[in-house]
PDB file of C-alpha atoms in Angstrom:
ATOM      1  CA  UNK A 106      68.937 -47.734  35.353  1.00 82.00           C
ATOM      2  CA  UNK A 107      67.144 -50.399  37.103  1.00 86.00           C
ATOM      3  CA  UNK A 108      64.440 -52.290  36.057  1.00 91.00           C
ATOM      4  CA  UNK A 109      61.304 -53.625  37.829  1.00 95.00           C
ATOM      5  CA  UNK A 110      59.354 -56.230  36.250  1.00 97.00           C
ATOM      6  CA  UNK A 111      56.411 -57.844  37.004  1.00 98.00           C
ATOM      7  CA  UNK A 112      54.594 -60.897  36.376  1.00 98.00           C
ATOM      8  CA  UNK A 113      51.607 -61.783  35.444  1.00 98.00           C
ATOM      9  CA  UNK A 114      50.539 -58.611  33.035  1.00 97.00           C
ATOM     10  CA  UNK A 115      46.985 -59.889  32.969  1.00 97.00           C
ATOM     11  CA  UNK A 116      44.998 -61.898  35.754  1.00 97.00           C
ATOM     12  CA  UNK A 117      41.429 -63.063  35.925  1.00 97.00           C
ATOM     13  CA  UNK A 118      39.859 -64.756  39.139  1.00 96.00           C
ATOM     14  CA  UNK A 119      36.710 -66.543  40.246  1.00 97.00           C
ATOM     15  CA  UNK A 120      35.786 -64.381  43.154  1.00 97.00           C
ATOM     16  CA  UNK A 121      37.168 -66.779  46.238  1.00 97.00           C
ATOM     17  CA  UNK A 122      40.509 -67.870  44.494  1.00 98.00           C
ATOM     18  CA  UNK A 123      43.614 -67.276  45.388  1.00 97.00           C
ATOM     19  CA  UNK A 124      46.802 -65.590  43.705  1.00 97.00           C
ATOM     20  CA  UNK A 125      50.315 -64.738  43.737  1.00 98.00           C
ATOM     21  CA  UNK A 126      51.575 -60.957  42.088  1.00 98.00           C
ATOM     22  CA  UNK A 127      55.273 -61.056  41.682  1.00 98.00           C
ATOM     23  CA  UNK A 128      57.922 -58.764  41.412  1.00 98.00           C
ATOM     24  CA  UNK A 129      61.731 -58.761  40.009  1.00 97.00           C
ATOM     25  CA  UNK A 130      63.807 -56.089  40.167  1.00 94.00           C
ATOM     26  CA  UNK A 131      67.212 -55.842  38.796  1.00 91.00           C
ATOM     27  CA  UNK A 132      69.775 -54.323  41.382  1.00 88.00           C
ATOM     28  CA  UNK A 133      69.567 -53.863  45.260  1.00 84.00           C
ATOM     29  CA  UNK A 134      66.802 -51.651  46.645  1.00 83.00           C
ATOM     30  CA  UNK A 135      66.474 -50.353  50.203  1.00 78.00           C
ATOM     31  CA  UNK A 136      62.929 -50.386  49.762  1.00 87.00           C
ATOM     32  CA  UNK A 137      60.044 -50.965  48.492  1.00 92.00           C
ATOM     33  CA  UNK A 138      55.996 -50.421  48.085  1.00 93.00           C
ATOM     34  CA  UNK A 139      53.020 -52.036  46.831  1.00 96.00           C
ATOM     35  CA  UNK A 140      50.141 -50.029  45.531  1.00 96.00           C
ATOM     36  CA  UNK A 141      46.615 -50.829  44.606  1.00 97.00           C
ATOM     37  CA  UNK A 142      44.887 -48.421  41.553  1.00 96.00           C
ATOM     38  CA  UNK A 143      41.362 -48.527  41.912  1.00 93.00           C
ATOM     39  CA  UNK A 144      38.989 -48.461  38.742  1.00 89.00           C
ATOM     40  CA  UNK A 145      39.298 -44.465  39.970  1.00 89.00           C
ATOM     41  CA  UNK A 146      42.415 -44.199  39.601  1.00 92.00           C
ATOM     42  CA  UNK A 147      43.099 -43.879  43.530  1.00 93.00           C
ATOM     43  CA  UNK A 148      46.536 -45.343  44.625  1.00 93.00           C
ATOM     44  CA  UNK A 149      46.448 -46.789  47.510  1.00 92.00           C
ATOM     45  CA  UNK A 150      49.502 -47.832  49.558  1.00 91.00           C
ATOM     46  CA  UNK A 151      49.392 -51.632  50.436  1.00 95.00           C
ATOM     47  CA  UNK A 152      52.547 -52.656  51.588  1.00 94.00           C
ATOM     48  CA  UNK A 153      55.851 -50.777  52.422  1.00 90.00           C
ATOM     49  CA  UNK A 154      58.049 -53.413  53.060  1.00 92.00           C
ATOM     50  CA  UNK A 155      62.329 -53.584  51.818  1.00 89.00           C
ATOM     51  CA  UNK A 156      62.810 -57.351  53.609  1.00 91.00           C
ATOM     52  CA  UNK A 157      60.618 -59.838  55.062  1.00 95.00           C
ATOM     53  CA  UNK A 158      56.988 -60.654  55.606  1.00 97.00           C
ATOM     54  CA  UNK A 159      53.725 -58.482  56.247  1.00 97.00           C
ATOM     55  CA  UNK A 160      50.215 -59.585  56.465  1.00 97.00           C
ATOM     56  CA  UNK A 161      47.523 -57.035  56.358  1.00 96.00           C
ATOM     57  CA  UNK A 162      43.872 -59.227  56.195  1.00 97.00           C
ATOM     58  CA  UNK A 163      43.680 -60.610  53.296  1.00 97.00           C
ATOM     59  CA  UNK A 164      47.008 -59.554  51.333  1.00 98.00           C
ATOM     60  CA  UNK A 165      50.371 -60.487  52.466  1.00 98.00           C
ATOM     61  CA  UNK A 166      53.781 -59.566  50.937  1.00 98.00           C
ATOM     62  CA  UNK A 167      57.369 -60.950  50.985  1.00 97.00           C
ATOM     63  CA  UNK A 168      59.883 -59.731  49.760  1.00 96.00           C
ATOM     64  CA  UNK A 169      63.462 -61.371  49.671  1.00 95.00           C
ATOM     65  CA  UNK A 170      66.061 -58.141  48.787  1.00 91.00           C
ATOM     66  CA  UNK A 171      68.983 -60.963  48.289  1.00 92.00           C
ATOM     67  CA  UNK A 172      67.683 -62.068  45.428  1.00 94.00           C
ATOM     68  CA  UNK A 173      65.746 -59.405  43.885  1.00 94.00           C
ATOM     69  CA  UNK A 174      62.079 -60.155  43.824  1.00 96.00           C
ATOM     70  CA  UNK A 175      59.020 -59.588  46.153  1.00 97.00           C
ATOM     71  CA  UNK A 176      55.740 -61.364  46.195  1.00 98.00           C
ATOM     72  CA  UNK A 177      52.194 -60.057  46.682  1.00 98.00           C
ATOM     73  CA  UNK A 178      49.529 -62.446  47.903  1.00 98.00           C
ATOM     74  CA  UNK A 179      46.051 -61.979  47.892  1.00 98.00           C
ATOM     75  CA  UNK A 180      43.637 -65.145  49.630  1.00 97.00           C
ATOM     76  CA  UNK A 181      40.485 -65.425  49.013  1.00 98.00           C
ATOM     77  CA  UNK A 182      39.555 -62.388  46.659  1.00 97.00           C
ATOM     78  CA  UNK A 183      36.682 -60.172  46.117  1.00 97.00           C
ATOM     79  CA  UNK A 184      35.599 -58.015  43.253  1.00 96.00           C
ATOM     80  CA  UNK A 185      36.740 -55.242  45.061  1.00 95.00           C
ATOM     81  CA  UNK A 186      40.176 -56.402  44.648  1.00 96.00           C
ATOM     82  CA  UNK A 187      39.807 -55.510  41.179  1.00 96.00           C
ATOM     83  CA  UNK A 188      42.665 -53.327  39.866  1.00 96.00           C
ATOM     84  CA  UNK A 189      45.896 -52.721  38.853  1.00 98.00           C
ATOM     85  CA  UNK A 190      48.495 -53.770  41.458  1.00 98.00           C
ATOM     86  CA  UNK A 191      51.960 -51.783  41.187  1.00 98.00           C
ATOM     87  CA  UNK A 192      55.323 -52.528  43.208  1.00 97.00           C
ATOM     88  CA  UNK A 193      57.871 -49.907  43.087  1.00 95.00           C
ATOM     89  CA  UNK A 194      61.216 -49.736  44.446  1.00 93.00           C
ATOM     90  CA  UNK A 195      62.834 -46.617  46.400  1.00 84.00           C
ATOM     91  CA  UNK A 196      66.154 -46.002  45.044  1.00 74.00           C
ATOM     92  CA  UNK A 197      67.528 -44.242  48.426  1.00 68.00           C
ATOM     93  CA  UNK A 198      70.126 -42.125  47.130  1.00 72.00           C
ATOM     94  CA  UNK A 199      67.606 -40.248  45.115  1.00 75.00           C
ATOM     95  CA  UNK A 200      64.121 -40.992  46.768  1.00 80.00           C
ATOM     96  CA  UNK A 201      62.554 -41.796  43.677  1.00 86.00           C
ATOM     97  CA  UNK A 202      60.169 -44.367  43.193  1.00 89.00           C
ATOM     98  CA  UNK A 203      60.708 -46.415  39.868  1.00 91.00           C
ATOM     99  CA  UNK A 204      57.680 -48.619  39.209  1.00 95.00           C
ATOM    100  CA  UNK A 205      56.983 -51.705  37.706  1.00 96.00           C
ATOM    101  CA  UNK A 206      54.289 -52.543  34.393  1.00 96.00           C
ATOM    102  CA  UNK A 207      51.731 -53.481  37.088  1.00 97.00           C
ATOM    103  CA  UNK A 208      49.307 -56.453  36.933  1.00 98.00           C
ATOM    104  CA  UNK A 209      46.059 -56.014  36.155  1.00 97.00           C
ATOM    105  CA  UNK A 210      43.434 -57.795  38.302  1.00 97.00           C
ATOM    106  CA  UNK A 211      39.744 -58.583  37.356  1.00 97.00           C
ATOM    107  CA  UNK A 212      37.731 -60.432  40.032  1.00 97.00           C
ATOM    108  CA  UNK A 213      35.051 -61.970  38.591  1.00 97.00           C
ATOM    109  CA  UNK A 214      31.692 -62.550  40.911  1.00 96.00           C
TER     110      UNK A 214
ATOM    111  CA  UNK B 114      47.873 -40.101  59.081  1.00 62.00           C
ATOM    112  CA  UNK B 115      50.067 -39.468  56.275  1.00 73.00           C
ATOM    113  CA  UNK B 116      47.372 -37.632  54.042  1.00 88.00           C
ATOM    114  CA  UNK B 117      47.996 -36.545  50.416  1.00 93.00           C
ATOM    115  CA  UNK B 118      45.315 -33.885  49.154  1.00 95.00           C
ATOM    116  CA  UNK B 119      45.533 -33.090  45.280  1.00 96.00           C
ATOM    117  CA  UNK B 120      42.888 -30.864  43.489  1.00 96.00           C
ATOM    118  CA  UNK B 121      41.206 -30.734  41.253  1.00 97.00           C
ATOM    119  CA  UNK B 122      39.948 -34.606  40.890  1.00 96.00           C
ATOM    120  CA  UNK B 123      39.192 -33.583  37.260  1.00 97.00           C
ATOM    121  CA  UNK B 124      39.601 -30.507  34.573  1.00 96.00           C
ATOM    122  CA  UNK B 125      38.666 -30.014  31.110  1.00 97.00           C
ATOM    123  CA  UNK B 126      39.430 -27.020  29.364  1.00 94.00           C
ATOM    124  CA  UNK B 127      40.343 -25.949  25.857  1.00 96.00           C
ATOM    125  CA  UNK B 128      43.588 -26.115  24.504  1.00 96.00           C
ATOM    126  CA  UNK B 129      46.334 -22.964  24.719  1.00 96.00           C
ATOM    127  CA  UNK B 130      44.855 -22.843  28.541  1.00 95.00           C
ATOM    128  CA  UNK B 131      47.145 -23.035  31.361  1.00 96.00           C
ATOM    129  CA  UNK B 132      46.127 -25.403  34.060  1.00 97.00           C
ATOM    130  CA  UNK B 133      47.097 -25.668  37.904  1.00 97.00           C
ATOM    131  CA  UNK B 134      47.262 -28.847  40.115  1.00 97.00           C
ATOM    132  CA  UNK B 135      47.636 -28.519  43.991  1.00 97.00           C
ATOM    133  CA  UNK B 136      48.935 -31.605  45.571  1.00 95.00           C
ATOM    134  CA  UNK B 137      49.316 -30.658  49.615  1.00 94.00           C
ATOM    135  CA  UNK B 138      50.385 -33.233  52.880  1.00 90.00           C
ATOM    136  CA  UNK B 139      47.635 -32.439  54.934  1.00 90.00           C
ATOM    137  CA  UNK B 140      49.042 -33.854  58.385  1.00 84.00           C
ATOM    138  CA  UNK B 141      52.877 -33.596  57.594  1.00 83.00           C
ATOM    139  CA  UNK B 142      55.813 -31.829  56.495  1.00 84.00           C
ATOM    140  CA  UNK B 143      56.583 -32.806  52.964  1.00 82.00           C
ATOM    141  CA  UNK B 144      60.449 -31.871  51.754  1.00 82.00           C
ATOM    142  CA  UNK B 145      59.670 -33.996  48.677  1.00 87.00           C
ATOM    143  CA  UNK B 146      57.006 -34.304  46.338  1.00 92.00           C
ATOM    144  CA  UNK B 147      57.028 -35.776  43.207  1.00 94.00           C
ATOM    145  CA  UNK B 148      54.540 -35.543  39.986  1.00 96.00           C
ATOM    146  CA  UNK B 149      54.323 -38.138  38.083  1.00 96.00           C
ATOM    147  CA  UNK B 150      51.974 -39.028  34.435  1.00 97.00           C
ATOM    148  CA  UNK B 151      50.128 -41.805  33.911  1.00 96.00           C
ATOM    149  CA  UNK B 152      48.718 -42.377  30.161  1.00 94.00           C
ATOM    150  CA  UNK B 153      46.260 -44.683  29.832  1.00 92.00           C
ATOM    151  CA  UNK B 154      47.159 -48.745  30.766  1.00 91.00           C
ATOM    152  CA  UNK B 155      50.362 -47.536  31.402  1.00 94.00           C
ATOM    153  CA  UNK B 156      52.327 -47.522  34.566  1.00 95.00           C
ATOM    154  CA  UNK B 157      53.301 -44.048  36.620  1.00 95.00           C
ATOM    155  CA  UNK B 158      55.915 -42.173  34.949  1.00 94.00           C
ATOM    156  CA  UNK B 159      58.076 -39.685  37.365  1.00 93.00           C
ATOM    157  CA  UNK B 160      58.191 -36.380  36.078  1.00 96.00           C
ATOM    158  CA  UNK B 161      59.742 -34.401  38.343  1.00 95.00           C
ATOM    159  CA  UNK B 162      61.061 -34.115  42.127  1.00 92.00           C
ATOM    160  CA  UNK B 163      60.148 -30.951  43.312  1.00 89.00           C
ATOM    161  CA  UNK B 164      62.079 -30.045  47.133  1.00 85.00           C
ATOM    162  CA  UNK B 165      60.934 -27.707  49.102  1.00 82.00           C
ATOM    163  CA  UNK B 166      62.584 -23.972  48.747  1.00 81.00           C
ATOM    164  CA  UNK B 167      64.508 -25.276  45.690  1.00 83.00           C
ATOM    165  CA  UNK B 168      64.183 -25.497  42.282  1.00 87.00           C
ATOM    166  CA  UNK B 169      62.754 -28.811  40.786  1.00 91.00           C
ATOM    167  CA  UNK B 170      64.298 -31.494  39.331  1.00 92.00           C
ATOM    168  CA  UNK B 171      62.941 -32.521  36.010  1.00 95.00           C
ATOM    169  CA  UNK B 172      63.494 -36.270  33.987  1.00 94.00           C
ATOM    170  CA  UNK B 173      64.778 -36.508  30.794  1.00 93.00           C
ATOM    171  CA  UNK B 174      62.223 -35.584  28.217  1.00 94.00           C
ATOM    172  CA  UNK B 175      59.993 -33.637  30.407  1.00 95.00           C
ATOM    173  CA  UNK B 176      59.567 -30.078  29.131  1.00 94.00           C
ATOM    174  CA  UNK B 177      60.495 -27.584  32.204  1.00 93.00           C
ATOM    175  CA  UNK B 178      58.632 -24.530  30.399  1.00 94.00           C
ATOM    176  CA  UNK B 179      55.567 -27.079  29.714  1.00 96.00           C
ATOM    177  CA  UNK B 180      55.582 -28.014  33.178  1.00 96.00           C
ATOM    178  CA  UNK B 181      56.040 -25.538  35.536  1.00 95.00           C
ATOM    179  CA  UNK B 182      56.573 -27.204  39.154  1.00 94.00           C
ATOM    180  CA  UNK B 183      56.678 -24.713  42.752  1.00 90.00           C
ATOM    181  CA  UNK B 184      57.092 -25.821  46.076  1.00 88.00           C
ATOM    182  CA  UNK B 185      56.971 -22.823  47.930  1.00 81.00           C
ATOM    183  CA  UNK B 186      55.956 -24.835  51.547  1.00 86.00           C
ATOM    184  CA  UNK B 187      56.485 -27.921  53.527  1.00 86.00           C
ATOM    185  CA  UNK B 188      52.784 -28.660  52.230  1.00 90.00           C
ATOM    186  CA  UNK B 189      52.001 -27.349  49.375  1.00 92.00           C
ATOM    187  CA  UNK B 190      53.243 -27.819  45.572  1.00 93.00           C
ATOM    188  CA  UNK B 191      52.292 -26.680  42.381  1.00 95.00           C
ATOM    189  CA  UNK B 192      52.381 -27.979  38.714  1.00 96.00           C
ATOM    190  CA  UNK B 193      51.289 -25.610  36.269  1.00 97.00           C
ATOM    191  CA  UNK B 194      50.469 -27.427  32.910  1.00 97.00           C
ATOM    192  CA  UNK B 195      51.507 -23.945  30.853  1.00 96.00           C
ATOM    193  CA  UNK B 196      49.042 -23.790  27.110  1.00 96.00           C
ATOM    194  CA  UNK B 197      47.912 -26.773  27.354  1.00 95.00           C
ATOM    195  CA  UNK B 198      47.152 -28.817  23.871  1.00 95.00           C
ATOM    196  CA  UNK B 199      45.303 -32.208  23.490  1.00 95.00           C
ATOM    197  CA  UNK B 200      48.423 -34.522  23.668  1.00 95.00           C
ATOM    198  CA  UNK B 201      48.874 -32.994  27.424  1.00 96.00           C
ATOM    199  CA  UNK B 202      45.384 -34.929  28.445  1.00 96.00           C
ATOM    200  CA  UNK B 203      46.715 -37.447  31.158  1.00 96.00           C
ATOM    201  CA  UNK B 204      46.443 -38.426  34.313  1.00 97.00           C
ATOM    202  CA  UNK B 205      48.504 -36.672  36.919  1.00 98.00           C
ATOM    203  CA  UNK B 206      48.945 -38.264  40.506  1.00 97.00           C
ATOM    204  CA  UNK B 207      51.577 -36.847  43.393  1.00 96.00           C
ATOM    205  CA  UNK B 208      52.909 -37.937  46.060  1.00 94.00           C
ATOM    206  CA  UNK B 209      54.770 -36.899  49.330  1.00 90.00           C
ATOM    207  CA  UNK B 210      57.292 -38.042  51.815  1.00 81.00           C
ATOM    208  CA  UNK B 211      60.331 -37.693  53.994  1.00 72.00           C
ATOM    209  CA  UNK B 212      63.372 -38.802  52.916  1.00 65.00           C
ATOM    210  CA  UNK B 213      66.230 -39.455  55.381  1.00 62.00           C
ATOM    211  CA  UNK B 214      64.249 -39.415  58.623  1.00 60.00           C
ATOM    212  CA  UNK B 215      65.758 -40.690  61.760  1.00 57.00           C
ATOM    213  CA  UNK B 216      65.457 -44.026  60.509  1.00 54.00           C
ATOM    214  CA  UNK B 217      65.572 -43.571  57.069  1.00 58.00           C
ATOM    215  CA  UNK B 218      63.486 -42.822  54.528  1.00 65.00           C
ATOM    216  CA  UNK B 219      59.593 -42.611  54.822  1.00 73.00           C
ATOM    217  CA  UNK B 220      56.911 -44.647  52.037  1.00 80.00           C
ATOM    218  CA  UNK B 221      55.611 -42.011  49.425  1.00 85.00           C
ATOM    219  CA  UNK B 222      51.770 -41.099  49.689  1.00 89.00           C
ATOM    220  CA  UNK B 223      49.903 -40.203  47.061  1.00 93.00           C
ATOM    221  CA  UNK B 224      47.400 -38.340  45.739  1.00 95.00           C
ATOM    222  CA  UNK B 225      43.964 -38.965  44.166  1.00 95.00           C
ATOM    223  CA  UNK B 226      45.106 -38.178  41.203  1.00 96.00           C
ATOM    224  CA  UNK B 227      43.563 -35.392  38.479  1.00 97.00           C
ATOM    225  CA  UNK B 228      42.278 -36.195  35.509  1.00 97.00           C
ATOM    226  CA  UNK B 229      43.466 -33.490  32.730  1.00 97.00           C
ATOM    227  CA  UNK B 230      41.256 -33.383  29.519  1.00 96.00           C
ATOM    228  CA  UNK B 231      42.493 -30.768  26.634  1.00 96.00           C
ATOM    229  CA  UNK B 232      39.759 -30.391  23.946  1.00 94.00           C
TER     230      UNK B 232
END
């Protein structure tokens, strides 16, 4: 089945910096999300987005379907970014959602 | 819009207790929910695809009779965790969508998540 990868496991920020999630994924996708987990466990959907660009305040995502991988860009953090950030691809024929190991976020005041 | 409910937030029971998690689209027609487990650190780990008016789908490894799964409306569906023992204490998070819309298919929204503690 396919796999979805992502990279860095583990990140820690001065409150300000800025980073860059990434995310591989071994075959084509149609689609695909990025999600936020809260300390609360809350998933919260950031980005759904199969080609291109999106900006949404802070966070932006690309994602470039040709060659398998999508980026997840976060300027200027806060300790409220703090988290576990997930991409997940949509396999269409199925609609499942097969997500990646996640990267875990601390933003540190 | 584009609201996933799922209740409880939290249970703790004993164990051999059977234990039932609603998961409902509050403004939309869901034909597709799915429940997934999450274990500690770990990512989300699809369960089961449960369609509207039909039987769900379970992955390999997940017990059917363990987890019972009903979607008996366009909002609403059920998993039942059936005698429930400590290694079933996990977190369980759904989510909802339309697949094959018009345009194709619809992001997944999910669920707050319950928090399942067997003593």
């Amino acid at each position: 089945g396919i796999q979805v990868e992502q990279s860095p496991p583990d990140l820690i920020l001065q409150e300000g910096a800025n980073s860059t999630l990434r995310c591989n994924f071994s075959d084509s996708v149609n689609n695909l999300q990025w999600f936020h987990q809260n300390p609360w466990g809350q998933l919260i959907n950031l980005f759904y987005i199969p080609s291109g660009t999106k900006q949404n305040g802070r966070l932006s995502a690309t994602t470039v379907a040709t060659e398998r991988y999508s980026l997840l860009y976060i300027s200027s953090s806060q300790t409220t970014d703090s988290g576990v950030y997930f991409c997940a691809v949509l396999m269409d024929s199925s609609y499942k959602l097969i997500f990646g190991s996640g990267t875990r976020l601390l933003v540190r005041p | 819009g584009a609201v996933v409910s799922q209740h409880p937030s939290r249970v703790i029971c004993k164990s051999g207790t059977s234990v039932k998690i609603e998961c409902r689209s509050l403004d939309f027609q869901a034909t597709t929910m799915f429940w997934y487990r999450q274990f500690p650190k770990q990512s989300l780990m699809l369960m089961a695809t449960s369609n509207e008016g039909s039987k769900a789908t379970y992955e390999q490894g997940v017990e059917k009779d363990k987890f019972l799964i009903n979607h008996a409306s366009l909002t609403l569906s059920t998993l039942t965790v059936t005698s429930a023992h400590p290694e079933d204490s996990s977190f369980y998070i759904c989510s909802a969508g339309r697949p094959f819309t018009g345009g194709g298919n619809q992001p997944q929204h999910f669920g707050d998540g319950t928090r399942l503690s067997i003593l």
